[in-house]
Amino acid sequence: MLQLYNSLTRKNEPFEPINPPHVSLYTCGPTVYDYPHIGHGRKYVMDDILKRTLTAFGYEVKHVQNITDVGHLVSDADEGEDKLEKGAKREKKTVWQVAKYYEDEFNKDMKKLNILPPDYQPRATEHIQEQINIIHKLFEKGYAYDTPEAVYFDVTKFNKYSELFGQSLEDKQIASREKVKTGEHKKHSADFALWFKRVGRFSDHTMHWESPWGDGFPGWHIECSAMSMKYLGETIDIHTGGIDHLSIHHPNEIAQSEGATGKQFVRFWMHYNFLTVDRTKMSKSLGNFYRIQDVEQKGFDPLDLRYFYLTAHYRTQQNFTWVALESAKSARNKLMNIINQLRSGGIYDAKNKSAMNRATTNFKRTILSPEKLQKTKSFQEKFSQAIENDLNTPEALAVVWGAVKSNIPSEDKYDLLMSFDEILGLRLSDSRQQTAEKTVIPHEIQSLLDQRAQLRKEKKFNEADQIRKQIEDKGYIIEDMSTGQKVRAIKSLDSLMP
Ligand code: AMP
Ligand code: ZN
């Protein structure tokens, strides 16, 4: 049974959806004011692992991921300017152009990481009325109050406000007092804006809409409540986000949603830890970030990055270094090479020299002995156990390598790896992903090849065959093409392991 760590209860819990086989999944999406960095990549790859896992477990997942194109201020609290306005100023474009451009860039990068797209990707700016409707309800129920600069949510009225971050409101207030410069009329420093008015620091705000509380724009948090409820209903199964959302964004989402409906908003809250550089969170503001493009420019495939992400459990911090990415690349390349050889029968047949020339023929299904069948099953079980255990991807990768090194027949090994890849998403079945590893031919082999070519020219086929045998004994396969001899190394399985 799938166990997920629920931030709300602070423990692993068996996952059961409200309405099986359907699972409603909301994953907090990007603020589209700049390029995504590889820290974002980790979060969205982990969402993808979660979604693929749910699907592999037979659930029908309905996945919503918002696009934040208004209202997210430079701090996650109500401080600073709107990130979209900031992006527009920086690029001398309109906010709408900036939002569209970075939304497209985000989706392109996610595709490169082989992340399955959400079923719905709603934009905050296209759901203003839904956000206004929730604010109406919050007024009716006494949770909202109006001030000259904004409409705020009164956190002291919502008893469960601290439940998610597990800290008393007083402690939170003390911790944030210095950091968060709050609106003038806020009653409590943790109160948060539901609607900003186009006055004071926001008097020139470009994106604005009419509302019963004056011209303005929504606060950031309300969009997730509105769009989650619109597409998935008032109570959903799973909601995810980065660990930074544990203290502000998600408690605020809960307060607004449950305040408005009186129902539980989310059953499982999942939070992914950060990707760091020198143990510091990778972020735009600190300038310590890399984009997917940077990774590609250094000769990596974005799937190397995906493999790298999988080597750490999502609840632990993962420190990014180029050396670590290099070893992920090397492991993925080895895996791809093994799979290509399994596909073509290379490794299997290499052990049986007389069958070497069949290297490119496909598998013939063999009937498995009970012992091998048991072994195959046990890898399947171990893999499932790893994933069932709160998506333990490092352990799942260890099972992958265990299976690769085992003596189960190639065709079953291949099928097993393909089934693992339904969750890992490394595109293992994609032969175009082959890392075109060039065979470096040692001088000794090259000289034998030259001799063989000469003998064949002279029609001395017996002698040429003897040389072929010598070459094969040294671990190389020759294929005679119309263009000449093609040679490749027969790799032993061991030489391909990480
Ligand atoms: P943003 O576009 O800043 O709203 O962030 C989108 C998502 O990416 C949020 O869930 C963040 O928590 C997450 N995120 C941002 N930086 C990192 C990082 N360095 N490592 C992991 N997740 C991150
Ligand atoms: Zn959100």
XYZ file of C-alpha atoms and ligand atoms in Angstrom:
522
model
C 0.000 0.000 0.000
C 1.225 3.462 -0.886
C 2.422 5.414 2.156
C 2.943 9.151 1.881
C 4.325 11.564 4.427
C 1.542 13.956 5.294
C 2.864 17.324 6.503
C -0.447 17.894 8.260
C -0.088 14.930 10.609
C 3.738 14.797 10.403
C 3.805 11.093 9.703
C 3.673 8.531 6.939
C 0.086 7.530 6.262
C -1.475 4.956 3.965
C -2.848 6.786 0.973
C -6.531 6.238 0.198
C -8.337 8.676 -2.075
C -11.741 10.076 -1.159
C -13.339 8.700 -4.263
C -11.311 5.778 -5.668
C -10.107 5.206 -8.333
C -10.080 8.989 -8.774
C -7.339 11.093 -7.245
C -7.487 14.878 -7.181
C -4.020 16.396 -7.238
C -3.124 20.089 -7.049
C 0.507 21.097 -7.395
C 1.441 24.721 -6.749
C 2.760 26.058 -10.041
C 5.316 28.626 -11.159
C 5.288 32.398 -10.872
C 5.982 33.301 -14.473
C 8.190 36.366 -14.194
C 11.551 34.774 -14.972
C 13.129 31.541 -16.235
C 12.724 28.459 -14.085
C 15.935 27.207 -12.472
C 16.957 23.652 -11.706
C 15.660 24.030 -8.130
C 12.187 24.363 -9.626
C 13.011 21.341 -11.779
C 13.449 19.196 -8.671
C 10.020 20.167 -7.354
C 8.206 19.456 -10.597
C 10.065 16.184 -11.260
C 8.963 15.034 -7.799
C 5.364 15.981 -8.625
C 5.776 13.906 -11.766
C 7.083 10.912 -9.802
C 4.079 11.197 -7.490
C 1.657 11.368 -10.399
C 3.271 8.473 -12.278
C 3.231 6.426 -9.064
C -0.464 7.063 -8.511
C -1.181 6.105 -12.106
C 0.946 2.958 -11.838
C -1.035 2.019 -8.726
C -4.174 2.094 -10.859
C -5.557 5.481 -9.845
C -7.043 7.948 -12.295
C -5.337 11.204 -11.527
C -6.845 14.599 -12.258
C -3.969 17.028 -12.001
C -4.228 20.809 -11.739
C -1.222 23.109 -11.651
C -1.728 26.860 -11.546
C 0.142 29.590 -13.331
C 0.761 32.544 -11.033
C 0.649 35.619 -13.230
C -0.473 38.198 -10.684
C -0.336 38.910 -6.964
C 2.838 37.086 -5.883
C 4.891 39.755 -4.178
C 8.655 39.646 -3.871
C 8.309 38.077 -0.443
C 5.791 35.297 0.050
C 4.153 37.549 2.638
C 2.698 40.930 1.657
C 6.005 42.663 1.129
C 7.642 44.180 -1.944
C 6.309 44.671 -5.421
C 4.444 42.177 -7.571
C 6.950 39.824 -9.227
C 5.258 40.213 -12.615
C 5.506 44.020 -12.468
C 9.155 43.630 -11.551
C 9.745 41.331 -14.546
C 7.984 43.775 -16.881
C 10.100 46.714 -15.707
C 13.300 44.705 -16.049
C 12.478 43.697 -19.610
C 10.612 46.796 -20.701
C 7.671 44.653 -21.761
C 4.079 44.477 -20.644
C 3.222 42.205 -17.728
C 1.092 40.143 -20.093
C 4.006 39.615 -22.489
C 6.278 38.642 -19.615
C 3.735 36.169 -18.216
C 3.107 34.503 -21.569
C 6.799 34.286 -22.436
C 7.859 32.682 -19.142
C 4.869 30.382 -19.037
C 6.002 28.998 -22.406
C 9.613 28.768 -21.227
C 8.519 26.934 -18.104
C 6.514 24.408 -20.114
C 9.402 23.858 -22.533
C 11.782 23.129 -19.659
C 9.321 20.788 -17.971
C 8.979 18.873 -21.223
C 12.753 18.503 -21.418
C 12.661 16.888 -17.983
C 10.041 14.428 -19.297
C 7.399 15.759 -16.929
C 3.857 14.842 -17.912
C 1.757 17.992 -18.378
C -1.081 18.690 -15.925
C -4.676 18.144 -17.056
C -5.439 21.798 -16.307
C -3.030 24.688 -16.101
C -5.263 27.609 -15.094
C -3.958 31.167 -14.856
C -4.708 33.327 -11.830
C -5.635 36.277 -14.063
C -8.337 34.216 -15.737
C -10.005 33.325 -12.413
C -10.543 36.720 -10.817
C -14.291 36.226 -10.345
C -13.773 32.871 -8.591
C -11.329 34.576 -6.204
C -13.781 37.415 -5.546
C -16.505 34.838 -4.777
C -14.381 33.262 -2.044
C -13.586 36.653 -0.528
C -17.347 37.334 -0.412
C -17.866 34.135 1.561
C -15.036 35.030 3.930
C -16.733 38.367 4.669
C -20.031 36.574 5.275
C -18.342 34.236 7.755
C -16.429 36.977 9.535
C -12.895 36.029 8.462
C -12.186 39.023 6.216
C -11.859 42.714 7.043
C -11.556 45.725 4.838
C -8.887 48.438 5.251
C -7.877 51.433 3.115
C -4.992 49.481 1.493
C -6.308 45.922 1.252
C -8.797 43.292 2.318
C -7.145 41.015 4.853
C -7.802 37.585 6.303
C -7.963 37.621 10.086
C -5.839 34.640 11.155
C -6.826 34.936 14.814
C -10.390 33.978 13.850
C -9.288 30.709 12.258
C -8.442 28.324 15.095
C -6.500 25.820 13.034
C -4.210 28.410 11.432
C -1.041 26.951 12.989
C -1.857 23.301 12.321
C 0.329 22.885 9.230
C 3.503 24.608 10.378
C 3.160 23.383 13.968
C 4.219 26.608 15.651
C 2.061 28.803 17.814
C 0.854 32.017 16.255
C 2.662 33.979 18.972
C 6.002 32.318 18.121
C 5.413 32.902 14.444
C 4.631 36.551 15.146
C 7.839 37.010 17.132
C 9.875 35.316 14.420
C 8.392 37.406 11.654
C 8.142 40.754 13.428
C 11.507 41.975 12.241
C 11.314 40.512 8.789
C 7.849 41.281 7.531
C 6.872 44.867 7.082
C 3.144 44.497 7.058
C 0.371 46.696 5.793
C -0.416 49.682 7.954
C -3.887 48.509 8.902
C -3.199 44.840 9.508
C -4.475 43.676 12.871
C -1.963 40.830 13.164
C 1.370 40.433 11.386
C 0.309 36.999 10.077
C -2.914 38.374 8.554
C -2.588 38.253 4.803
C -4.033 40.109 1.846
C -6.965 38.655 -0.045
C -7.339 41.738 -2.235
C -4.884 44.612 -2.731
C -6.312 47.990 -3.614
C -4.785 50.117 -6.313
C -3.617 52.747 -3.855
C -0.355 53.791 -2.259
C 2.528 51.535 -3.295
C 0.203 49.827 -5.789
C -1.362 52.949 -7.296
C 0.373 52.220 -10.641
C -0.199 48.488 -10.627
C -0.778 47.471 -14.242
C -3.010 44.444 -13.724
C -6.197 45.471 -11.974
C -9.868 44.564 -11.837
C -13.036 46.006 -10.355
C -14.209 44.422 -7.121
C -16.755 45.207 -4.383
C -13.780 46.509 -2.343
C -12.423 48.774 -5.041
C -10.163 48.548 -8.041
C -7.194 46.261 -7.423
C -5.814 42.751 -7.702
C -5.957 39.526 -5.725
C -3.438 38.468 -3.097
C -1.304 35.512 -4.133
C -2.702 32.723 -1.939
C -6.347 33.061 -2.915
C -5.724 31.889 -6.494
C -4.788 28.368 -5.361
C -7.926 28.058 -3.221
C -10.118 29.298 -6.066
C -8.610 27.169 -8.830
C -8.281 24.024 -6.723
C -11.954 24.238 -5.775
C -13.093 25.098 -9.284
C -11.377 22.175 -11.008
C -11.141 19.574 -8.245
C -13.876 20.312 -5.704
C -13.915 21.674 -2.161
C -11.942 18.803 -0.624
C -9.093 17.212 -2.544
C -6.756 14.275 -2.031
C -3.247 15.722 -2.428
C -1.713 19.198 -2.626
C 2.025 19.701 -3.086
C 4.565 22.478 -2.929
C 8.102 23.333 -1.936
C 8.986 23.284 1.752
C 8.939 27.102 1.780
C 5.171 26.923 1.398
C 4.772 25.176 4.712
C 4.844 28.357 6.748
C 2.945 30.988 4.724
C 1.364 30.018 1.435
C -0.235 26.731 2.438
C -1.513 27.740 5.901
C -3.080 30.721 4.140
C -4.647 28.496 1.494
C -6.104 26.271 4.230
C -7.436 29.221 6.221
C -9.170 30.801 3.211
C -10.572 27.588 1.802
C -11.761 26.023 5.034
C -12.956 29.409 6.272
C -15.102 29.738 3.148
C -16.445 26.166 2.880
C -16.280 24.836 6.436
C -14.826 21.635 4.963
C -11.357 20.116 5.014
C -9.474 21.561 2.028
C -6.771 18.924 1.486
C -6.252 15.452 2.951
C -2.557 14.975 2.140
C -0.126 17.877 2.100
C 3.249 17.040 0.589
C 6.313 19.270 0.736
C 9.508 18.818 -1.208
C 12.796 19.940 0.215
C 15.122 22.326 -1.602
C 17.822 21.925 -4.129
C 20.791 23.806 -2.692
C 24.140 25.117 -3.852
C 26.800 25.162 -1.159
C 23.973 24.103 1.179
C 22.069 27.326 0.431
C 18.678 27.251 -1.312
C 19.007 27.798 -5.039
C 17.031 30.921 -5.829
C 16.834 33.854 -8.164
C 17.237 36.377 -5.424
C 20.523 34.896 -4.199
C 21.843 34.626 -7.747
C 23.083 31.064 -7.114
C 20.970 29.374 -9.730
C 21.415 27.449 -12.962
C 18.869 27.010 -15.686
C 18.180 23.860 -17.668
C 19.843 25.655 -20.554
C 23.068 26.047 -18.532
C 23.021 22.329 -17.909
C 22.559 21.624 -21.622
C 25.303 24.038 -22.598
C 27.714 22.062 -20.459
C 26.918 18.957 -22.485
C 24.360 17.351 -20.188
C 20.998 15.997 -21.173
C 18.118 17.307 -19.016
C 17.425 13.653 -18.230
C 20.813 13.498 -16.479
C 19.356 16.093 -14.183
C 16.230 14.010 -13.726
C 18.394 11.022 -12.785
C 20.317 13.249 -10.369
C 17.085 14.389 -8.661
C 16.047 10.756 -8.180
C 19.218 9.992 -6.237
C 17.890 11.912 -3.203
C 14.672 11.432 -1.268
C 12.312 14.371 -1.782
C 12.163 15.207 1.937
C 15.900 15.732 2.214
C 17.831 18.685 0.897
C 19.802 17.899 -2.202
C 23.020 19.743 -2.867
C 23.796 20.435 -6.501
C 27.343 20.167 -7.812
C 28.588 19.656 -11.357
C 30.516 16.616 -10.157
C 27.318 15.060 -8.813
C 25.593 15.793 -12.127
C 28.529 14.223 -13.959
C 28.130 11.002 -12.001
C 24.361 11.013 -12.645
C 25.131 11.413 -16.341
C 27.569 8.561 -16.291
C 25.121 6.272 -14.460
C 22.303 7.146 -16.869
C 24.537 6.592 -19.885
C 25.547 3.207 -18.575
C 21.933 2.307 -17.999
C 20.989 3.417 -21.509
C 23.850 1.403 -22.989
C 22.834 -1.690 -21.072
C 19.259 -1.276 -22.213
C 20.313 -0.839 -25.811
C 22.376 -3.972 -25.553
C 19.547 -5.826 -23.850
C 17.260 -4.696 -26.636
C 19.612 -5.949 -29.297
C 20.642 -9.061 -27.395
C 24.238 -7.786 -27.229
C 25.173 -8.577 -23.663
C 23.319 -11.795 -23.590
C 24.792 -13.100 -26.769
C 28.262 -11.810 -26.052
C 28.675 -14.571 -23.539
C 27.884 -17.074 -26.224
C 30.563 -16.389 -28.812
C 29.030 -18.529 -31.532
C 25.965 -16.343 -31.352
C 27.870 -13.109 -31.584
C 26.856 -12.365 -35.106
C 23.250 -12.460 -34.093
C 23.946 -9.397 -32.036
C 21.278 -7.363 -33.720
C 18.534 -9.978 -33.742
C 15.671 -9.561 -31.336
C 14.975 -11.623 -28.269
C 13.303 -14.953 -28.438
C 11.109 -15.438 -25.409
C 12.342 -18.178 -23.164
C 10.291 -19.950 -20.573
C 11.570 -18.846 -17.190
C 12.646 -21.343 -14.602
C 10.705 -20.984 -11.317
C 13.881 -19.670 -9.717
C 14.305 -16.898 -12.314
C 10.620 -16.106 -12.243
C 10.881 -15.697 -8.485
C 13.899 -13.418 -8.903
C 12.077 -11.217 -11.419
C 9.096 -11.005 -9.107
C 11.279 -10.138 -6.167
C 12.786 -7.156 -8.042
C 9.300 -5.995 -8.916
C 8.315 -6.242 -5.283
C 11.421 -4.480 -4.029
C 10.882 -1.660 -6.486
C 7.246 -1.287 -5.446
C 8.204 -1.357 -1.778
C 10.717 1.434 -2.337
C 8.204 3.614 -4.135
C 5.370 2.732 -1.744
C 7.590 3.913 1.067
C 6.924 7.617 0.536
C 8.406 7.639 -2.980
C 11.859 6.461 -2.008
C 13.526 7.070 -5.367
C 17.154 6.456 -4.249
C 16.131 3.026 -3.043
C 14.191 2.452 -6.278
C 17.354 3.262 -8.272
C 19.291 0.763 -6.161
C 16.720 -1.887 -7.142
C 17.174 -0.912 -10.804
C 20.904 -1.621 -10.566
C 20.301 -4.783 -8.580
C 18.059 -6.034 -11.384
C 20.599 -5.035 -14.033
C 23.338 -6.983 -12.290
C 21.178 -10.062 -11.711
C 21.214 -13.139 -13.893
C 17.586 -12.989 -14.987
C 17.237 -13.406 -18.759
C 17.733 -10.342 -20.917
C 14.196 -10.151 -22.207
C 12.768 -10.198 -18.697
C 15.355 -7.773 -17.484
C 14.415 -5.445 -20.313
C 10.701 -5.694 -19.525
C 11.377 -5.163 -15.846
C 13.390 -2.008 -16.494
C 10.687 -0.698 -18.783
C 8.080 -1.218 -16.079
C 10.280 0.634 -13.559
C 10.595 3.465 -16.020
C 6.843 4.060 -16.014
C 7.507 5.644 -12.638
C 11.077 6.903 -13.032
C 10.350 8.601 -16.354
C 13.928 8.375 -17.636
C 12.770 7.487 -21.161
C 14.659 4.219 -20.982
C 12.738 2.788 -23.923
C 13.690 5.636 -26.198
C 16.464 4.367 -28.419
C 17.114 7.917 -29.609
C 18.266 8.540 -26.073
C 21.185 6.260 -26.800
C 24.341 7.965 -25.867
C 26.236 7.561 -29.082
C 29.263 6.226 -27.307
C 32.004 6.047 -29.863
C 34.095 2.914 -29.748
C 37.708 3.871 -29.328
C 39.654 1.269 -31.296
C 43.045 0.417 -29.829
C 46.011 0.365 -32.262
C 46.355 -3.390 -31.898
C 42.749 -3.971 -33.030
C 43.044 -1.401 -35.804
C 46.081 -3.186 -37.167
C 44.216 -6.544 -37.125
C 41.296 -4.855 -38.882
C 43.638 -3.523 -41.565
C 45.170 -6.970 -42.053
C 41.697 -8.536 -42.338
C 40.588 -5.934 -44.869
C 43.670 -6.624 -46.953
C 43.144 -10.432 -46.783
C 39.513 -10.046 -47.855
C 40.629 -7.873 -50.771
C 42.935 -10.701 -51.739
C 40.009 -13.131 -51.324
C 41.887 -15.033 -48.599
C 38.695 -15.592 -46.634
C 39.909 -18.372 -44.338
C 42.789 -16.272 -43.081
C 40.494 -13.243 -42.801
C 38.119 -15.320 -40.653
C 40.953 -16.276 -38.342
C 41.730 -12.634 -37.834
C 38.053 -11.961 -37.168
C 38.217 -14.595 -34.445
C 41.289 -12.972 -32.928
C 39.481 -9.623 -32.901
C 36.399 -11.156 -31.286
C 38.509 -12.878 -28.667
C 39.834 -9.458 -27.743
C 36.273 -8.274 -27.130
C 35.229 -6.580 -30.401
C 32.454 -7.390 -32.865
C 32.901 -6.764 -36.599
C 30.053 -6.121 -38.956
C 30.812 -6.066 -42.680
C 29.021 -3.164 -44.265
C 29.035 -2.018 -47.888
C 31.153 0.899 -46.670
C 33.704 -1.304 -44.919
C 34.172 -2.974 -41.558
C 32.222 -1.630 -38.603
C 33.553 -2.546 -35.223
C 32.184 -2.147 -31.733
C 33.278 -3.273 -28.309
C 31.448 -6.110 -26.594
C 30.992 -4.724 -23.167
C 30.820 -6.969 -20.213
C 27.962 -6.101 -17.939
C 30.341 -5.309 -15.110
C 32.123 -2.640 -17.091
C 28.819 -0.845 -17.512
C 27.830 -0.694 -13.860
C 28.225 2.552 -11.955
P 7.936 29.963 -7.523
O 7.891 30.024 -9.023
O 9.019 30.753 -6.916
O 6.581 30.257 -6.928
O 8.287 28.447 -7.149
C 7.604 27.352 -7.678
C 7.867 26.126 -6.835
O 9.254 25.751 -6.875
C 7.521 26.306 -5.350
O 6.798 25.170 -4.907
C 8.861 26.423 -4.677
O 8.822 25.918 -3.365
C 9.736 25.544 -5.553
N 11.154 25.915 -5.466
C 11.707 27.143 -5.614
N 13.053 27.094 -5.427
C 13.371 25.796 -5.167
C 14.590 25.087 -4.882
N 15.769 25.692 -4.830
N 14.519 23.753 -4.671
C 13.336 23.108 -4.733
N 12.141 23.712 -4.975
C 12.154 25.041 -5.196
Zn -0.235 27.591 -4.352
